[in-house]
Coordinates of C-alpha atoms in Angstrom, one line a residue:
X1 CA 19.5 55.8 138.3
X2 CA 17.1 54.2 140.8
X3 CA 16.3 54.7 144.5
X4 CA 17.6 51.6 146.4
X5 CA 16.9 52.5 150.0
X6 CA 15.9 55.2 152.4
X7 CA 17.6 55.7 155.9
X8 CA 15.6 57.6 158.6
X9 CA 17.7 59.2 161.3
X10 CA 16.1 60.2 164.6
X11 CA 18.2 62.8 166.4
X12 CA 16.4 62.5 169.7
X13 CA 19.0 60.0 171.0
X14 CA 22.0 62.3 170.4
X15 CA 20.6 65.6 171.5
X16 CA 19.6 66.9 174.9
X17 CA 17.3 69.7 173.7
X18 CA 13.8 69.0 175.2
X19 CA 12.0 70.8 172.3
X20 CA 14.3 70.1 169.3
X21 CA 14.9 66.6 167.9
X22 CA 15.2 66.7 164.1
X23 CA 14.3 63.7 161.9
X24 CA 16.4 63.5 158.8
X25 CA 16.5 61.1 155.9
X26 CA 19.0 59.9 153.3
X27 CA 17.8 58.5 150.0
X28 CA 20.4 56.1 148.5
X29 CA 20.7 55.2 144.8
X30 CA 22.3 52.5 142.7
X31 CA 24.8 55.1 141.3
X32 CA 26.3 55.8 144.7
X33 CA 24.8 59.3 144.9
X34 CA 22.7 59.9 148.1
X35 CA 20.6 62.9 149.1
X36 CA 19.7 64.3 152.6
X37 CA 16.4 65.7 153.7
X38 CA 14.6 66.8 156.9
X39 CA 11.1 66.2 158.3
X40 CA 9.9 69.5 159.7
X41 CA 8.7 68.1 163.0
X42 CA 11.8 68.7 165.2
X43 CA 9.5 70.5 167.7
X44 CA 6.0 70.1 168.9
X45 CA 4.4 66.7 169.6
X46 CA 4.4 64.8 166.3
X47 CA 7.9 63.4 166.3
X48 CA 7.0 59.7 166.1
X49 CA 4.3 60.4 163.5
X50 CA 6.9 62.0 161.3
X51 CA 9.1 59.0 161.4
X52 CA 6.2 56.7 160.6
X53 CA 5.1 58.9 157.7
X54 CA 8.5 58.6 156.0
X55 CA 8.5 54.9 156.6
X56 CA 5.2 54.6 154.8
X57 CA 6.1 56.9 151.9
X58 CA 9.6 55.4 151.5
X59 CA 8.2 52.0 150.5
X60 CA 6.4 53.6 147.6
X61 CA 9.4 55.2 145.9
X62 CA 11.9 52.3 145.9
X63 CA 13.0 51.7 142.4
X64 CA 11.9 55.1 141.0
X65 CA 14.3 57.5 139.3
X66 CA 15.2 60.2 141.9
X67 CA 15.7 62.8 139.2
X68 CA 11.9 62.6 138.5
X69 CA 11.0 64.5 141.6
X70 CA 7.7 65.9 140.2
X71 CA 6.6 62.4 139.3
X72 CA 7.5 61.1 142.8
X73 CA 5.5 64.0 144.3
X74 CA 2.5 63.3 142.2
X75 CA 2.6 59.6 143.2
X76 CA 2.7 60.5 146.9
X77 CA 0.1 63.1 146.5
X78 CA -2.5 61.3 144.3
X79 CA -2.1 57.6 145.0
X80 CA -1.8 57.4 148.8
X81 CA -5.3 58.5 149.4
X82 CA -4.2 60.7 152.4
X83 CA -1.8 62.7 150.3
X84 CA -4.5 64.8 148.8
X85 CA -5.9 65.4 152.3
X86 CA -2.7 67.0 153.3
X87 CA -2.0 68.2 156.8
X88 CA 1.1 68.6 158.9
X89 CA 2.5 65.0 159.0
X90 CA 1.7 64.1 155.4
X91 CA 3.4 67.2 154.1
X92 CA 6.3 66.9 156.4
X93 CA 7.1 63.4 155.1
X94 CA 6.7 64.5 151.5
X95 CA 9.0 67.6 152.2
X96 CA 11.8 65.5 153.5
X97 CA 11.7 63.2 150.4
X98 CA 11.6 66.2 148.0
X99 CA 14.6 67.9 149.7
X100 CA 16.6 64.7 149.5
X101 CA 15.7 64.3 145.8
X102 CA 16.9 67.9 145.1
X103 CA 20.1 67.1 146.9
X104 CA 20.6 64.1 144.6
X105 CA 19.7 66.2 141.6
X106 CA 22.3 68.8 142.5
X107 CA 25.0 66.2 143.1
X108 CA 24.2 64.5 139.8
X109 CA 24.4 67.7 137.8
X110 CA 27.3 68.9 139.9
X111 CA 25.6 72.2 140.8
X112 CA 24.1 73.8 144.0
X113 CA 20.4 73.5 144.1
X114 CA 19.9 77.3 143.8
X115 CA 21.4 77.2 140.3
X116 CA 18.9 74.5 139.2
X117 CA 16.1 76.7 140.6
X118 CA 17.0 79.7 138.5
X119 CA 20.2 81.2 140.0
X120 CA 20.8 84.0 142.5
X121 CA 18.5 87.0 142.8
X122 CA 19.8 87.8 146.3
X123 CA 23.5 87.4 146.9
X124 CA 23.4 88.4 150.6
X125 CA 20.5 87.2 152.8
X126 CA 19.8 89.4 155.8
X127 CA 18.9 87.4 158.9
X128 CA 17.1 88.1 162.1
X129 CA 17.7 86.6 165.6
X130 CA 14.5 84.5 166.3
X131 CA 12.8 83.8 169.6
X132 CA 14.8 86.1 172.0
X133 CA 12.2 85.5 174.7
X134 CA 14.4 82.4 175.4
X135 CA 17.5 84.6 175.5
X136 CA 20.1 84.7 172.7
X137 CA 22.8 82.3 174.0
X138 CA 24.0 78.7 174.0
X139 CA 21.5 77.8 176.7
X140 CA 17.8 78.8 176.7
X141 CA 16.1 80.4 179.6
X142 CA 12.7 82.2 179.8
X143 CA 13.0 86.0 179.8
X144 CA 10.6 87.7 182.2
X145 CA 11.6 91.3 182.9
X146 CA 11.9 94.1 180.3
X147 CA 15.6 94.4 181.2
X148 CA 16.1 90.7 180.3
X149 CA 14.4 91.2 177.0
X150 CA 16.7 94.1 176.3
X151 CA 19.8 92.2 177.3
X152 CA 18.9 89.3 174.9
X153 CA 18.4 91.8 172.1
X154 CA 21.8 93.4 172.9
X155 CA 23.5 90.0 172.5
X156 CA 22.0 89.6 169.1
X157 CA 22.9 93.1 168.0
X158 CA 26.5 92.6 169.2
X159 CA 26.7 89.7 166.7
X160 CA 25.6 91.9 163.8
X161 CA 21.9 91.3 163.7
X162 CA 19.8 94.3 162.7
X163 CA 16.5 92.6 163.4
X164 CA 15.1 90.4 166.2
X165 CA 11.9 88.4 166.7
X166 CA 10.3 88.0 170.0
X167 CA 7.2 86.5 171.5
X168 CA 6.3 89.0 174.2
X169 CA 3.3 87.1 175.5
X170 CA 4.4 83.5 175.6
X171 CA 6.3 83.8 178.9
X172 CA 4.0 84.8 181.8
X173 CA 5.0 87.1 184.6
X174 CA 5.7 84.0 186.6
X175 CA 8.3 82.8 184.1
X176 CA 6.2 79.9 182.8
X177 CA 6.0 79.3 179.0
X178 CA 2.3 79.2 178.1
X179 CA 2.5 76.3 175.7
X180 CA 3.3 74.0 178.6
X181 CA 1.4 75.7 181.4
X182 CA -1.4 78.2 180.9
X183 CA -2.2 80.5 183.7
X184 CA -5.6 82.0 184.5
X185 CA -4.2 85.5 185.4
X186 CA -2.2 85.7 182.2
X187 CA -5.2 85.7 179.9
X188 CA -4.4 85.9 176.1
X189 CA -7.8 85.2 174.6
X190 CA -11.1 87.1 174.8
X191 CA -9.9 90.2 176.6
X192 CA -6.3 90.8 177.6
X193 CA -6.0 92.3 181.1
X194 CA -4.4 95.7 181.5
X195 CA -1.6 94.3 183.5
X196 CA -0.7 91.8 180.8
X197 CA -0.9 94.5 178.1
X198 CA 1.4 96.7 180.2
X199 CA 3.9 94.0 180.8
X200 CA 4.0 93.0 177.2
X201 CA 4.4 96.6 176.1
X202 CA 7.2 97.2 178.6
X203 CA 9.1 94.2 177.2
X204 CA 8.8 95.5 173.7
X205 CA 9.6 99.1 174.7
X206 CA 12.9 97.9 176.4
X207 CA 13.9 96.4 173.0
X208 CA 12.9 99.5 171.0
X209 CA 14.8 101.8 173.4
X210 CA 18.0 100.1 172.3
X211 CA 17.8 101.5 168.8
X212 CA 15.3 103.1 166.4
X213 CA 17.1 101.3 163.6
X214 CA 16.5 97.8 165.0
X215 CA 13.7 95.9 163.3
X216 CA 11.4 94.1 165.8
X217 CA 9.2 91.2 164.7
X218 CA 6.4 90.2 167.1
X219 CA 5.7 86.5 167.2
X220 CA 2.4 85.3 168.9
X221 CA 2.4 81.5 168.2
X222 CA -1.4 81.9 167.8
X223 CA -1.7 82.2 171.6
X224 CA -4.0 85.1 171.0
X225 CA -7.4 85.1 169.3
X226 CA -8.9 87.7 166.9
X227 CA -9.9 90.2 169.6
X228 CA -6.8 90.0 171.7
X229 CA -4.5 90.1 168.7
X230 CA -6.2 93.4 167.6
X231 CA -6.2 94.7 171.1
X232 CA -2.4 94.1 171.5
X233 CA -1.4 95.4 168.1
X234 CA -3.1 98.7 168.7
X235 CA -1.6 99.0 172.1
X236 CA 1.9 98.8 170.7
X237 CA 1.2 100.4 167.4
X238 CA 3.7 103.3 168.0
X239 CA 6.7 101.0 168.4
X240 CA 7.3 100.6 164.7
X241 CA 6.9 96.8 164.5
X242 CA 8.2 95.1 161.3
X243 CA 5.5 92.5 161.2
X244 CA 3.1 90.5 163.3
X245 CA 3.4 86.7 163.1
X246 CA 0.7 84.1 163.6
X247 CA -1.7 86.4 165.6
X248 CA -4.6 83.9 165.3
X249 CA -5.3 80.3 164.3
X250 CA -3.0 79.7 161.3
X251 CA -5.6 78.1 159.1
X252 CA -8.3 80.7 159.4
X253 CA -8.0 83.3 156.6
X254 CA -11.2 85.1 157.6
X255 CA -9.9 85.9 161.1
X256 CA -6.5 86.8 159.7
X257 CA -8.2 89.2 157.3
X258 CA -10.2 90.8 160.2
X259 CA -7.0 91.4 162.1
X260 CA -5.3 92.8 159.0
X261 CA -8.1 95.3 158.5
X262 CA -8.1 96.5 162.1
X263 CA -4.4 97.0 162.8
X264 CA -1.5 99.0 161.1
X265 CA 1.2 96.3 161.5
X266 CA 1.7 93.9 158.5
X267 CA 0.5 90.4 159.3
X268 CA 2.6 87.3 158.7
X269 CA 2.0 83.5 158.9
X270 CA 2.9 80.3 157.3
X271 CA 4.7 77.6 159.3
X272 CA 1.4 75.8 159.8
X273 CA 0.1 76.4 156.2
X274 CA 0.9 73.7 153.7
X275 CA 1.1 73.6 149.9
X276 CA -0.2 76.1 147.3
X277 CA -3.7 75.0 148.1
X278 CA -3.3 76.0 151.8
X279 CA -1.9 79.4 150.9
X280 CA -4.4 80.2 148.2
X281 CA -7.2 81.7 150.4
X282 CA -4.7 83.9 152.2
X283 CA -3.5 85.3 148.9
X284 CA -6.9 85.8 147.6
X285 CA -8.3 87.6 150.6
X286 CA -5.1 89.7 150.9
X287 CA -4.8 88.9 154.6
X288 CA -1.0 88.3 154.7
X289 CA 1.8 90.7 153.8
X290 CA 4.5 88.2 154.6
X291 CA 4.4 84.4 154.2
X292 CA 6.6 82.0 156.1
X293 CA 6.5 78.6 154.4
X294 CA 8.7 75.9 156.0
X295 CA 10.6 74.0 153.4
X296 CA 10.5 70.9 155.6
X297 CA 6.7 71.1 156.1
X298 CA 5.0 72.8 153.2
X299 CA 6.0 70.3 150.5
X300 CA 9.8 70.6 150.1
X301 CA 11.9 72.7 147.9
X302 CA 9.7 72.1 144.9
X303 CA 6.5 73.3 146.6
X304 CA 8.1 76.1 148.5
X305 CA 9.4 77.6 145.2
X306 CA 5.9 77.4 143.7
X307 CA 4.3 79.0 146.8
X308 CA 6.9 81.8 146.7
X309 CA 6.2 82.4 143.0
X310 CA 2.5 82.4 143.7
X311 CA 3.0 85.0 146.5
X312 CA 5.0 87.2 144.1
X313 CA 1.9 87.5 142.0
X314 CA 0.1 89.1 144.9
X315 CA 3.1 91.3 146.0
X316 CA 3.5 89.2 149.1
X317 CA 7.0 89.0 150.7
X318 CA 8.7 85.8 151.9
X319 CA 10.5 84.8 155.0
X320 CA 11.1 81.1 154.9
X321 CA 10.4 79.5 158.3
X322 CA 13.4 77.7 159.8
X323 CA 13.1 75.8 163.1
X324 CA 15.0 72.6 162.9
X325 CA 18.4 71.2 162.1
X326 CA 21.2 72.3 159.7
X327 CA 19.5 70.6 156.7
X328 CA 16.5 72.8 157.2
X329 CA 18.7 75.8 157.3
X330 CA 20.6 74.9 154.1
X331 CA 17.4 74.1 152.1
X332 CA 15.9 77.4 153.1
X333 CA 18.9 79.4 151.9
X334 CA 18.7 77.8 148.5
X335 CA 15.2 79.0 148.0
X336 CA 15.7 82.4 149.5
X337 CA 18.7 83.3 147.3
X338 CA 16.6 82.6 144.2
X339 CA 13.2 84.3 144.8
X340 CA 12.7 88.0 144.0
X341 CA 10.3 88.5 146.9
X342 CA 12.7 87.4 149.6
X343 CA 12.4 89.6 152.8
X344 CA 14.6 88.2 155.6
X345 CA 16.0 84.9 156.8
X346 CA 15.1 83.3 160.2
X347 CA 18.1 82.4 162.3
X348 CA 16.4 80.4 165.0
X349 CA 17.8 80.2 168.6
X350 CA 17.9 76.4 168.1
X351 CA 20.2 76.9 165.2
X352 CA 23.0 78.6 167.2
X353 CA 23.2 75.7 169.7
X354 CA 26.5 73.9 169.4
X355 CA 25.2 70.4 169.8
X356 CA 22.7 70.8 166.9
X357 CA 25.2 72.4 164.7
X358 CA 27.6 69.6 165.2
X359 CA 25.1 67.0 163.9
X360 CA 26.0 68.0 160.3
X361 CA 29.2 68.6 158.4
X362 CA 28.9 72.3 157.5
X363 CA 28.1 75.2 159.7
X364 CA 26.0 78.0 158.0
X365 CA 25.6 80.9 160.3
X366 CA 25.2 84.7 159.7
X367 CA 28.4 86.7 159.5
X368 CA 29.2 89.6 161.7
X369 CA 26.8 91.8 159.6
X370 CA 23.9 89.4 160.3
X371 CA 23.9 88.1 156.7
X372 CA 24.2 84.7 155.0
X373 CA 24.9 83.3 151.6
X374 CA 23.6 80.1 150.0
X375 CA 25.8 77.0 150.1
X376 CA 28.0 76.6 147.0
X377 CA 28.5 72.8 147.1
X378 CA 26.6 70.5 144.8
X379 CA 23.1 69.7 146.0
X380 CA 21.9 71.4 149.2
X381 CA 25.4 71.5 150.6
X382 CA 24.7 69.8 153.9
X383 CA 25.1 66.2 155.2
X384 CA 24.8 64.5 158.5
X385 CA 28.2 63.5 160.1
X386 CA 29.2 59.9 160.3
X387 CA 29.5 60.4 164.1
X388 CA 25.9 61.6 164.3
X389 CA 24.6 58.7 162.2
X390 CA 26.3 56.3 164.5
X391 CA 24.6 57.8 167.6
X392 CA 21.0 58.1 166.2
X393 CA 18.2 55.6 165.9
X394 CA 18.3 54.5 162.3
X395 CA 15.6 52.8 160.3
X396 CA 16.3 51.7 156.8
X397 CA 13.6 51.0 154.2
X398 CA 14.7 48.8 151.3

């Protein structure tokens, strides 16, 4: 079997979500089997770079046997010069290719990917509702008041979720999201003003007051620095927070360790950490209790499984990061059902939007107990619909 062509699908044309436009690929073979993958750059500002990265790498693997996924990874890693340098865009391109190769492998052997990875350790995968500062509904809106945060959490709880994740600092009192417009009186670095601390605590308290049994995950998107992350964690220490995500620059293991040493909440990070090499210093300095590798960013299914196995050596739990399209969701579920150190699955607010869900054939969402199971179809069990492919910008490398 040989790779004959690679199609790159840009979803930006067929979706109206300002911050979510997945890039997906299909690797085609001379046997008629094809595999789907996703570039983990559906959000942020590297969309076009992701498309270009796959174009460059695709040219190098035409004619290779898609079942030799390790050999293909080695070629992209060692012979492209930049592969060994890594980084977000490089690894996102490699991830999409690796996922598509696993999809082909599963279809060739007529087995779901999780069986090829070792079989199920976790039958049911508990999920949390992610990013409720944007509400938990079919349309996003910035939550401002404590009452609004509580209402968003109530919506998730009504659907069966027993855990939620919230960024309580990202939306200023004015309602502006700090990624797009930073405000001087909503200071998140250096020293957090008392009024900001009080507002943030009130938002979290409103969620906690709904139930002592609800798990709350704090997400900070690295808006804070070392000092403000410590300041905030200690200010809300009594609210029984499950873990504390990306409190500081995601590639700084020294600062992450300082935070871990000075707070009581477990620290998590990983969506902006890539490959085993990137995770190594965080394991060795014991700064992270939970890692969050993104299958579509950290190197694909192959590398994610290796990272998770490495984490298990250090008693570190795993919550695979999911913030993209349905292919990202499916790939994550296959890894999570296999690994013994699985903690919880991320059901992102993007993933419940009807338009995004309709881009692919199958709809994997948590049940009314807030749990999922891995797809049982051969491969990753997810494909782009013909209707979506007809609407997208398509680039084919032959």
